[in-house]
Amino acid sequence: MKNTETNYSAPTLKIEGLSKKYSKNSDFSIKDVAFTIEKGELVGLLGPNGAGKSTTLKCVTGILPITEGTVEICGDNIEKNPVDAKNHFSFVTDNHSVFLKMTGVQYLNFMADVYKVPTKDRKEIFDGLEETFKLGKAVYNLISSYSHGMKQKICMMGSLVHSPDLWILDEPMVGLDPRTQKAVTDAMKTYVASGRTILFSSHNLDVVKRICSRAIVINSGRVVADVPAEAWATTENALEKYYFMEDAGADEE
Amino acid sequence: MFGVLLKKYFIELFSIFKRDKKKADWLGVATTFVLVAGFIAGLVLMLSAFIKQYTGVRFHNVLDVETRQYELLTLIYSVLLVVGVFSGVKYLNFSIFESSDKNILITLPIKSSVLFLSKLAVVYIRQFAVTAIIILATNLTFGIVNHLGAYYIGMSVVMCFIFPLITISISSVFCLPAYFIKRSIQSRYVAYLILITAIMGVLFWGYSEILSFVQTLVTTGEIKFLFNEKTMLTIMDIVKYSYPCNMIANILLGRNIGESIGIFLAILVGVTAVGLIIVQQFYVKAIHVRSLEKTRFNALNKNFVHKKRTRFHALLEKEFLLVLRTPSYAFQYFSVAITMPLMVFFCMDIGSDLLSGLIMVESNFELALFLVLVFGGLTNTFCATNISREGPAFCALKSTPIPWKEFIGVKVLFCSIVTVLTMAVSVTLVSALGYIAPWEAAVLFFIALILAEAQICFATRKDLDRPNFSEDDDCEVRESNTTVSTIVIATLLVSAVIGGVSLYASIFFSNKGQEVSGTIIGIAFGVALALLAVCVTYLLVGIEKKFKQLTGGN
């Protein structure tokens, strides 16, 4: 189904020395961010508001140009080979950036066209997504008439039409009711269980602790901790310790 | 509370000077200033000629200047009243139902009448600013031509303050019913679009009638024959019942002052009272109706799974749906594109008669070139928001594997399709009606198309360099920006230079008995191709880097 061959020997996501400045005279928003994510991991990018989570994800997904460093997705460099790299992942933004003038069905088919999903596979995929996210008949309505949660659901459904190797989500739980949150976390767990990978950002410690196999804590634009789930129960590696850490010094050059 | 709300509106109004000055559309402001100045100058010139003619009209062979002045002032104020009420209804409805503070204000403990009155006050100030300019221009012209004294001038100044009161009061009566009617029509979206297009066609027709009237004035220098007994009797009947405008004319001319002021004030108080009652009853209800409204579009293709299309095809359909389903875009583009051929035809009809009647010259090809370039170019200014229209969704789109070539290519193609259709209909119409030969129509079509493509390329790159992604809930680009103003000015300049110079050269050499059509076509083609080459280069140089750097929308 995918348009680019997946290099299974390469890590799903490899970030090295990633730094971002929004303008020449500004300070670094993120500095020397580096981590690797392997197939089958569910990784939470944790940090308080303004820590640099969204900037990191936007650099990873090719929305923001990178100032320094490299990002490789399944072996494809996002800057040098953007179209191939983008075929490996899907990104759900934090403000459900979606085409409001399409109906849900039109949006799903549009995304399927963008990712070149064959017609014969679509029915099964769409039915599976409907089973998970349960939009019901609203899927035939214009997206502009959707509630916050419904927009979040259609964004997620659209992002999964091509079963990407890596699913990236920016603050996916914000503004969702508990029932929709459960649907989203269940979908994420199922996705990882099928052997694929998720990276999502959150400022919510509890969500990360509940579902992730690993947490990368970012604070003041720098990675301050990379902790596997089995380790964060210890006082020494408690996520709170890193999360509430004072300025980690991203502005320094 | 009224004062608090007014203060809030003024703080918001003046915050424009504190905002990002780079984003301010100073070019647009300057263009508007020049256009308004031009409009006022044209109005004064035309009005002074018309006033002289009309006040000299004899009814039953009797010259009654004072009565003609009264009729003319009544008619002028009637036109101003209609325009004022329409714009008042439009701005009131916008400030009530479209403004971003609506959802906050409705939750605060403020009486609906106070809320409405505060909005009314802001619209009054806006109307005062606009009507004062027009009233002063028309009244002073009227006064100077008719040698009216200090009383008339003084009352004209007073009228600048009072007249917006009456237009706003009448607007307050009609704004809620107009809103409900608009909602009802808008819910039948296709019918609404057709209706709006038809209204535009009628307005263009009205405009052509005015031009035709001006043509008669210019070519004959005499319009008294238009005001025969039947017409004069109709005018008298209209004036008799044109309350409160006939009272305003009386007040200005010093006729029956006491009675006129009394009737005028009674109308003002009565209309205001009715407006307040309507508002008191329906204002909150109307806001709630709006906030709960959900527009639905039923997709033509009801299948859950659609047949696989190419990425390019999918993007093209997305663009079409975005424009079709956003009322303001559909109006700006489709309605204007559909009515453009009508405008070309109306102006061609009048222009051709003017040229042959006044200068004894047949320059239909050059005139058609000028008109198609001007109107085609103005229709096409929609492409100045090619990138901005994506809104926040641009961010999501950028994370998908869509190459920049496809993204930009679709934008250019979409505009080109509409342009080709509009231009083709326009030149076919002009040719079918015998103004130009079929081969001339073909030549005209290709010159106009080349220039339109140049315009699309230039506008798309301009917008890519500085997009204006809307932060509104519906992501519509509503404000004009520097890109739009630049495109409008550039379009008018290029059209005026190519079309205007061709027309001038044709007239100039025809008078000398020289045939220069071939040369004009050759030069026009050459200039158009050169401009296209420049604009395509402008679009493509560094576009990949620019696309990569563009991050707005999220």
PDB file of N, CA and C in Angstrom, chain B residues 126-203:
ATOM      1  N   ARG B 126     -19.253  55.064  11.617  1.00  0.00           N
ATOM      2  CA  ARG B 126     -18.744  54.642  10.312  1.00  0.00           C
ATOM      3  C   ARG B 126     -19.545  55.310   9.180  1.00  0.00           C
ATOM      4  N   GLN B 127     -20.880  55.253   9.347  1.00  0.00           N
ATOM      5  CA  GLN B 127     -21.734  55.845   8.311  1.00  0.00           C
ATOM      6  C   GLN B 127     -21.524  57.351   8.227  1.00  0.00           C
ATOM      7  N   PHE B 128     -21.320  57.981   9.378  1.00  0.00           N
ATOM      8  CA  PHE B 128     -21.101  59.426   9.402  1.00  0.00           C
ATOM      9  C   PHE B 128     -19.867  59.773   8.562  1.00  0.00           C
ATOM     10  N   ALA B 129     -18.804  58.999   8.767  1.00  0.00           N
ATOM     11  CA  ALA B 129     -17.554  59.273   8.052  1.00  0.00           C
ATOM     12  C   ALA B 129     -17.764  59.172   6.539  1.00  0.00           C
ATOM     13  N   VAL B 130     -18.521  58.163   6.118  1.00  0.00           N
ATOM     14  CA  VAL B 130     -18.710  57.952   4.678  1.00  0.00           C
ATOM     15  C   VAL B 130     -19.696  58.965   4.096  1.00  0.00           C
ATOM     16  N   THR B 131     -20.871  59.114   4.781  1.00  0.00           N
ATOM     17  CA  THR B 131     -21.898  59.983   4.214  1.00  0.00           C
ATOM     18  C   THR B 131     -21.483  61.453   4.260  1.00  0.00           C
ATOM     19  N   ALA B 132     -20.696  61.841   5.265  1.00  0.00           N
ATOM     20  CA  ALA B 132     -20.263  63.238   5.348  1.00  0.00           C
ATOM     21  C   ALA B 132     -19.507  63.622   4.082  1.00  0.00           C
ATOM     22  N   ILE B 133     -18.647  62.728   3.619  1.00  0.00           N
ATOM     23  CA  ILE B 133     -17.864  63.034   2.408  1.00  0.00           C
ATOM     24  C   ILE B 133     -18.809  63.197   1.213  1.00  0.00           C
ATOM     25  N   ILE B 134     -19.742  62.254   1.074  1.00  0.00           N
ATOM     26  CA  ILE B 134     -20.630  62.275  -0.100  1.00  0.00           C
ATOM     27  C   ILE B 134     -21.618  63.441  -0.012  1.00  0.00           C
ATOM     28  N   ILE B 135     -22.183  63.645   1.204  1.00  0.00           N
ATOM     29  CA  ILE B 135     -23.161  64.733   1.359  1.00  0.00           C
ATOM     30  C   ILE B 135     -22.493  66.079   1.102  1.00  0.00           C
ATOM     31  N   LEU B 136     -21.309  66.275   1.668  1.00  0.00           N
ATOM     32  CA  LEU B 136     -20.623  67.552   1.462  1.00  0.00           C
ATOM     33  C   LEU B 136     -20.318  67.766  -0.022  1.00  0.00           C
ATOM     34  N   ALA B 137     -19.829  66.687  -0.685  1.00  0.00           N
ATOM     35  CA  ALA B 137     -19.481  66.820  -2.104  1.00  0.00           C
ATOM     36  C   ALA B 137     -20.722  67.161  -2.943  1.00  0.00           C
ATOM     37  N   THR B 138     -21.808  66.421  -2.724  1.00  0.00           N
ATOM     38  CA  THR B 138     -23.012  66.647  -3.544  1.00  0.00           C
ATOM     39  C   THR B 138     -23.688  67.974  -3.176  1.00  0.00           C
ATOM     40  N   ASN B 139     -23.820  68.223  -1.854  1.00  0.00           N
ATOM     41  CA  ASN B 139     -24.512  69.444  -1.439  1.00  0.00           C
ATOM     42  C   ASN B 139     -23.751  70.700  -1.846  1.00  0.00           C
ATOM     43  N   LEU B 140     -22.430  70.665  -1.714  1.00  0.00           N
ATOM     44  CA  LEU B 140     -21.653  71.847  -2.091  1.00  0.00           C
ATOM     45  C   LEU B 140     -21.731  72.072  -3.599  1.00  0.00           C
ATOM     46  N   THR B 141     -21.653  70.975  -4.364  1.00  0.00           N
ATOM     47  CA  THR B 141     -21.783  71.110  -5.820  1.00  0.00           C
ATOM     48  C   THR B 141     -23.143  71.712  -6.158  1.00  0.00           C
ATOM     49  N   PHE B 142     -24.181  71.191  -5.528  1.00  0.00           N
ATOM     50  CA  PHE B 142     -25.546  71.667  -5.746  1.00  0.00           C
ATOM     51  C   PHE B 142     -25.661  73.150  -5.383  1.00  0.00           C
ATOM     52  N   GLY B 143     -25.084  73.498  -4.230  1.00  0.00           N
ATOM     53  CA  GLY B 143     -25.152  74.877  -3.749  1.00  0.00           C
ATOM     54  C   GLY B 143     -24.412  75.841  -4.654  1.00  0.00           C
ATOM     55  N   ILE B 144     -23.229  75.426  -5.111  1.00  0.00           N
ATOM     56  CA  ILE B 144     -22.419  76.312  -5.961  1.00  0.00           C
ATOM     57  C   ILE B 144     -23.108  76.527  -7.310  1.00  0.00           C
ATOM     58  N   VAL B 145     -23.603  75.435  -7.911  1.00  0.00           N
ATOM     59  CA  VAL B 145     -24.250  75.547  -9.227  1.00  0.00           C
ATOM     60  C   VAL B 145     -25.496  76.424  -9.137  1.00  0.00           C
ATOM     61  N   ASN B 146     -26.243  76.290  -8.015  1.00  0.00           N
ATOM     62  CA  ASN B 146     -27.501  77.037  -7.883  1.00  0.00           C
ATOM     63  C   ASN B 146     -27.350  78.349  -7.116  1.00  0.00           C
ATOM     64  N   HIS B 147     -26.129  78.712  -6.768  1.00  0.00           N
ATOM     65  CA  HIS B 147     -25.850  79.961  -6.048  1.00  0.00           C
ATOM     66  C   HIS B 147     -26.673  80.054  -4.766  1.00  0.00           C
ATOM     67  N   LEU B 148     -26.658  78.972  -3.980  1.00  0.00           N
ATOM     68  CA  LEU B 148     -27.420  78.991  -2.719  1.00  0.00           C
ATOM     69  C   LEU B 148     -26.534  79.594  -1.622  1.00  0.00           C
ATOM     70  N   GLY B 149     -27.181  80.147  -0.582  1.00  0.00           N
ATOM     71  CA  GLY B 149     -26.449  80.946   0.393  1.00  0.00           C
ATOM     72  C   GLY B 149     -25.938  80.195   1.610  1.00  0.00           C
ATOM     73  N   ALA B 150     -25.609  80.992   2.654  1.00  0.00           N
ATOM     74  CA  ALA B 150     -24.985  80.465   3.872  1.00  0.00           C
ATOM     75  C   ALA B 150     -25.916  79.511   4.631  1.00  0.00           C
ATOM     76  N   TYR B 151     -27.229  79.829   4.605  1.00  0.00           N
ATOM     77  CA  TYR B 151     -28.189  78.953   5.309  1.00  0.00           C
ATOM     78  C   TYR B 151     -28.101  77.525   4.758  1.00  0.00           C
ATOM     79  N   TYR B 152     -28.074  77.428   3.422  1.00  0.00           N
ATOM     80  CA  TYR B 152     -28.031  76.114   2.770  1.00  0.00           C
ATOM     81  C   TYR B 152     -26.733  75.370   3.157  1.00  0.00           C
ATOM     82  N   ILE B 153     -25.613  76.094   3.132  1.00  0.00           N
ATOM     83  CA  ILE B 153     -24.325  75.464   3.471  1.00  0.00           C
ATOM     84  C   ILE B 153     -24.355  74.983   4.930  1.00  0.00           C
ATOM     85  N   GLY B 154     -24.877  75.843   5.803  1.00  0.00           N
ATOM     86  CA  GLY B 154     -24.945  75.483   7.229  1.00  0.00           C
ATOM     87  C   GLY B 154     -25.807  74.247   7.443  1.00  0.00           C
ATOM     88  N   MET B 155     -26.966  74.214   6.780  1.00  0.00           N
ATOM     89  CA  MET B 155     -27.867  73.067   6.936  1.00  0.00           C
ATOM     90  C   MET B 155     -27.251  71.792   6.337  1.00  0.00           C
ATOM     91  N   SER B 156     -26.431  71.970   5.302  1.00  0.00           N
ATOM     92  CA  SER B 156     -25.758  70.804   4.710  1.00  0.00           C
ATOM     93  C   SER B 156     -24.814  70.154   5.726  1.00  0.00           C
ATOM     94  N   VAL B 157     -24.110  71.010   6.481  1.00  0.00           N
ATOM     95  CA  VAL B 157     -23.209  70.479   7.511  1.00  0.00           C
ATOM     96  C   VAL B 157     -24.017  69.761   8.595  1.00  0.00           C
ATOM     97  N   VAL B 158     -25.129  70.386   9.007  1.00  0.00           N
ATOM     98  CA  VAL B 158     -25.986  69.751  10.020  1.00  0.00           C
ATOM     99  C   VAL B 158     -26.487  68.394   9.504  1.00  0.00           C
ATOM    100  N   MET B 159     -26.826  68.342   8.213  1.00  0.00           N
ATOM    101  CA  MET B 159     -27.370  67.124   7.608  1.00  0.00           C
ATOM    102  C   MET B 159     -26.340  65.974   7.649  1.00  0.00           C
ATOM    103  N   CYS B 160     -25.043  66.325   7.622  1.00  0.00           N
ATOM    104  CA  CYS B 160     -24.000  65.281   7.708  1.00  0.00           C
ATOM    105  C   CYS B 160     -24.158  64.483   8.997  1.00  0.00           C
ATOM    106  N   PHE B 161     -24.620  65.168  10.073  1.00  0.00           N
ATOM    107  CA  PHE B 161     -24.770  64.478  11.364  1.00  0.00           C
ATOM    108  C   PHE B 161     -26.133  63.793  11.465  1.00  0.00           C
ATOM    109  N   ILE B 162     -27.154  64.465  10.904  1.00  0.00           N
ATOM    110  CA  ILE B 162     -28.520  63.944  11.081  1.00  0.00           C
ATOM    111  C   ILE B 162     -28.847  62.807  10.113  1.00  0.00           C
ATOM    112  N   PHE B 163     -28.351  62.921   8.884  1.00  0.00           N
ATOM    113  CA  PHE B 163     -28.737  61.928   7.867  1.00  0.00           C
ATOM    114  C   PHE B 163     -28.342  60.484   8.253  1.00  0.00           C
ATOM    115  N   PRO B 164     -27.112  60.259   8.774  1.00  0.00           N
ATOM    116  CA  PRO B 164     -26.788  58.888   9.182  1.00  0.00           C
ATOM    117  C   PRO B 164     -27.711  58.361  10.274  1.00  0.00           C
ATOM    118  N   LEU B 165     -28.283  59.292  11.085  1.00  0.00           N
ATOM    119  CA  LEU B 165     -29.221  58.852  12.132  1.00  0.00           C
ATOM    120  C   LEU B 165     -30.435  58.183  11.511  1.00  0.00           C
ATOM    121  N   ILE B 166     -30.961  58.798  10.442  1.00  0.00           N
ATOM    122  CA  ILE B 166     -32.165  58.248   9.815  1.00  0.00           C
ATOM    123  C   ILE B 166     -31.825  56.941   9.078  1.00  0.00           C
ATOM    124  N   THR B 167     -30.653  56.885   8.420  1.00  0.00           N
ATOM    125  CA  THR B 167     -30.315  55.629   7.711  1.00  0.00           C
ATOM    126  C   THR B 167     -30.090  54.494   8.709  1.00  0.00           C
ATOM    127  N   ILE B 168     -29.449  54.816   9.838  1.00  0.00           N
ATOM    128  CA  ILE B 168     -29.193  53.779  10.841  1.00  0.00           C
ATOM    129  C   ILE B 168     -30.496  53.319  11.494  1.00  0.00           C
ATOM    130  N   SER B 169     -31.402  54.290  11.752  1.00  0.00           N
ATOM    131  CA  SER B 169     -32.683  53.914  12.366  1.00  0.00           C
ATOM    132  C   SER B 169     -33.450  52.968  11.447  1.00  0.00           C
ATOM    133  N   ILE B 170     -33.507  53.318  10.154  1.00  0.00           N
ATOM    134  CA  ILE B 170     -34.230  52.442   9.210  1.00  0.00           C
ATOM    135  C   ILE B 170     -33.507  51.092   9.097  1.00  0.00           C
ATOM    136  N   SER B 171     -32.172  51.139   9.106  1.00  0.00           N
ATOM    137  CA  SER B 171     -31.401  49.885   9.032  1.00  0.00           C
ATOM    138  C   SER B 171     -31.712  48.982  10.221  1.00  0.00           C
ATOM    139  N   SER B 172     -31.890  49.609  11.411  1.00  0.00           N
ATOM    140  CA  SER B 172     -32.165  48.794  12.601  1.00  0.00           C
ATOM    141  C   SER B 172     -33.513  48.089  12.493  1.00  0.00           C
ATOM    142  N   VAL B 173     -34.450  48.692  11.736  1.00  0.00           N
ATOM    143  CA  VAL B 173     -35.746  48.030  11.525  1.00  0.00           C
ATOM    144  C   VAL B 173     -35.572  46.813  10.612  1.00  0.00           C
ATOM    145  N   PHE B 174     -34.733  46.989   9.600  1.00  0.00           N
ATOM    146  CA  PHE B 174     -34.639  45.938   8.575  1.00  0.00           C
ATOM    147  C   PHE B 174     -33.544  44.892   8.837  1.00  0.00           C
ATOM    148  N   CYS B 175     -32.605  45.185   9.768  1.00  0.00           N
ATOM    149  CA  CYS B 175     -31.435  44.300   9.845  1.00  0.00           C
ATOM    150  C   CYS B 175     -31.797  42.865  10.266  1.00  0.00           C
ATOM    151  N   LEU B 176     -32.697  42.716  11.269  1.00  0.00           N
ATOM    152  CA  LEU B 176     -33.026  41.355  11.681  1.00  0.00           C
ATOM    153  C   LEU B 176     -33.876  40.604  10.648  1.00  0.00           C
ATOM    154  N   PRO B 177     -34.953  41.265  10.117  1.00  0.00           N
ATOM    155  CA  PRO B 177     -35.681  40.568   9.038  1.00  0.00           C
ATOM    156  C   PRO B 177     -34.752  40.217   7.858  1.00  0.00           C
ATOM    157  N   ALA B 178     -33.854  41.155   7.516  1.00  0.00           N
ATOM    158  CA  ALA B 178     -32.932  40.886   6.397  1.00  0.00           C
ATOM    159  C   ALA B 178     -32.032  39.701   6.718  1.00  0.00           C
ATOM    160  N   TYR B 179     -31.645  39.613   7.999  1.00  0.00           N
ATOM    161  CA  TYR B 179     -30.780  38.496   8.409  1.00  0.00           C
ATOM    162  C   TYR B 179     -31.515  37.159   8.270  1.00  0.00           C
ATOM    163  N   PHE B 180     -32.790  37.137   8.735  1.00  0.00           N
ATOM    164  CA  PHE B 180     -33.544  35.884   8.646  1.00  0.00           C
ATOM    165  C   PHE B 180     -33.770  35.480   7.184  1.00  0.00           C
ATOM    166  N   ILE B 181     -34.061  36.484   6.338  1.00  0.00           N
ATOM    167  CA  ILE B 181     -34.275  36.189   4.904  1.00  0.00           C
ATOM    168  C   ILE B 181     -32.967  35.652   4.305  1.00  0.00           C
ATOM    169  N   LYS B 182     -31.855  36.332   4.644  1.00  0.00           N
ATOM    170  CA  LYS B 182     -30.558  35.915   4.105  1.00  0.00           C
ATOM    171  C   LYS B 182     -30.249  34.471   4.521  1.00  0.00           C
ATOM    172  N   ARG B 183     -30.525  34.178   5.797  1.00  0.00           N
ATOM    173  CA  ARG B 183     -30.268  32.813   6.298  1.00  0.00           C
ATOM    174  C   ARG B 183     -31.100  31.789   5.539  1.00  0.00           C
ATOM    175  N   SER B 184     -32.366  32.185   5.335  1.00  0.00           N
ATOM    176  CA  SER B 184     -33.272  31.261   4.659  1.00  0.00           C
ATOM    177  C   SER B 184     -32.785  30.990   3.234  1.00  0.00           C
ATOM    178  N   ILE B 185     -32.334  32.060   2.551  1.00  0.00           N
ATOM    179  CA  ILE B 185     -31.856  31.881   1.166  1.00  0.00           C
ATOM    180  C   ILE B 185     -30.536  31.116   1.164  1.00  0.00           C
ATOM    181  N   GLN B 186     -29.662  31.476   2.157  1.00  0.00           N
ATOM    182  CA  GLN B 186     -28.338  30.825   2.176  1.00  0.00           C
ATOM    183  C   GLN B 186     -28.431  29.324   2.430  1.00  0.00           C
ATOM    184  N   SER B 187     -29.516  28.912   3.111  1.00  0.00           N
ATOM    185  CA  SER B 187     -29.633  27.482   3.381  1.00  0.00           C
ATOM    186  C   SER B 187     -29.880  26.717   2.077  1.00  0.00           C
ATOM    187  N   ARG B 188     -30.394  27.449   1.065  1.00  0.00           N
ATOM    188  CA  ARG B 188     -30.491  26.833  -0.269  1.00  0.00           C
ATOM    189  C   ARG B 188     -29.314  27.400  -1.065  1.00  0.00           C
ATOM    190  N   TYR B 189     -28.185  26.765  -0.861  1.00  0.00           N
ATOM    191  CA  TYR B 189     -26.924  27.378  -1.267  1.00  0.00           C
ATOM    192  C   TYR B 189     -26.826  27.666  -2.766  1.00  0.00           C
ATOM    193  N   VAL B 190     -27.211  26.689  -3.570  1.00  0.00           N
ATOM    194  CA  VAL B 190     -27.082  26.868  -5.020  1.00  0.00           C
ATOM    195  C   VAL B 190     -28.000  27.993  -5.493  1.00  0.00           C
ATOM    196  N   ALA B 191     -29.234  28.011  -4.921  1.00  0.00           N
ATOM    197  CA  ALA B 191     -30.186  29.066  -5.279  1.00  0.00           C
ATOM    198  C   ALA B 191     -29.609  30.418  -4.879  1.00  0.00           C
ATOM    199  N   TYR B 192     -28.962  30.457  -3.715  1.00  0.00           N
ATOM    200  CA  TYR B 192     -28.368  31.693  -3.216  1.00  0.00           C
ATOM    201  C   TYR B 192     -27.286  32.199  -4.180  1.00  0.00           C
ATOM    202  N   LEU B 193     -26.459  31.262  -4.620  1.00  0.00           N
ATOM    203  CA  LEU B 193     -25.362  31.626  -5.528  1.00  0.00           C
ATOM    204  C   LEU B 193     -25.918  32.154  -6.861  1.00  0.00           C
ATOM    205  N   ILE B 194     -26.978  31.480  -7.352  1.00  0.00           N
ATOM    206  CA  ILE B 194     -27.595  31.913  -8.611  1.00  0.00           C
ATOM    207  C   ILE B 194     -28.215  33.293  -8.432  1.00  0.00           C
ATOM    208  N   LEU B 195     -28.894  33.480  -7.286  1.00  0.00           N
ATOM    209  CA  LEU B 195     -29.542  34.766  -7.006  1.00  0.00           C
ATOM    210  C   LEU B 195     -28.507  35.894  -6.954  1.00  0.00           C
ATOM    211  N   ILE B 196     -27.422  35.639  -6.243  1.00  0.00           N
ATOM    212  CA  ILE B 196     -26.370  36.660  -6.103  1.00  0.00           C
ATOM    213  C   ILE B 196     -25.790  36.992  -7.488  1.00  0.00           C
ATOM    214  N   THR B 197     -25.581  35.951  -8.298  1.00  0.00           N
ATOM    215  CA  THR B 197     -25.037  36.168  -9.644  1.00  0.00           C
ATOM    216  C   THR B 197     -26.018  36.992 -10.477  1.00  0.00           C
ATOM    217  N   ALA B 198     -27.311  36.656 -10.339  1.00  0.00           N
ATOM    218  CA  ALA B 198     -28.330  37.398 -11.089  1.00  0.00           C
ATOM    219  C   ALA B 198     -28.359  38.859 -10.650  1.00  0.00           C
ATOM    220  N   ILE B 199     -28.265  39.071  -9.330  1.00  0.00           N
ATOM    221  CA  ILE B 199     -28.272  40.458  -8.821  1.00  0.00           C
ATOM    222  C   ILE B 199     -27.069  41.219  -9.388  1.00  0.00           C
ATOM    223  N   MET B 200     -25.926  40.545  -9.433  1.00  0.00           N
ATOM    224  CA  MET B 200     -24.734  41.200 -10.005  1.00  0.00           C
ATOM    225  C   MET B 200     -24.964  41.574 -11.460  1.00  0.00           C
ATOM    226  N   GLY B 201     -25.605  40.656 -12.191  1.00  0.00           N
ATOM    227  CA  GLY B 201     -25.909  40.922 -13.602  1.00  0.00           C
ATOM    228  C   GLY B 201     -26.804  42.148 -13.735  1.00  0.00           C
ATOM    229  N   VAL B 202     -27.832  42.226 -12.858  1.00  0.00           N
ATOM    230  CA  VAL B 202     -28.753  43.357 -12.892  1.00  0.00           C
ATOM    231  C   VAL B 202     -28.006  44.657 -12.542  1.00  0.00           C
ATOM    232  N   LEU B 203     -27.122  44.573 -11.548  1.00  0.00           N
ATOM    233  CA  LEU B 203     -26.354  45.762 -11.170  1.00  0.00           C
ATOM    234  C   LEU B 203     -25.480  46.233 -12.328  1.00  0.00           C
TER     235      LEU B 203
END
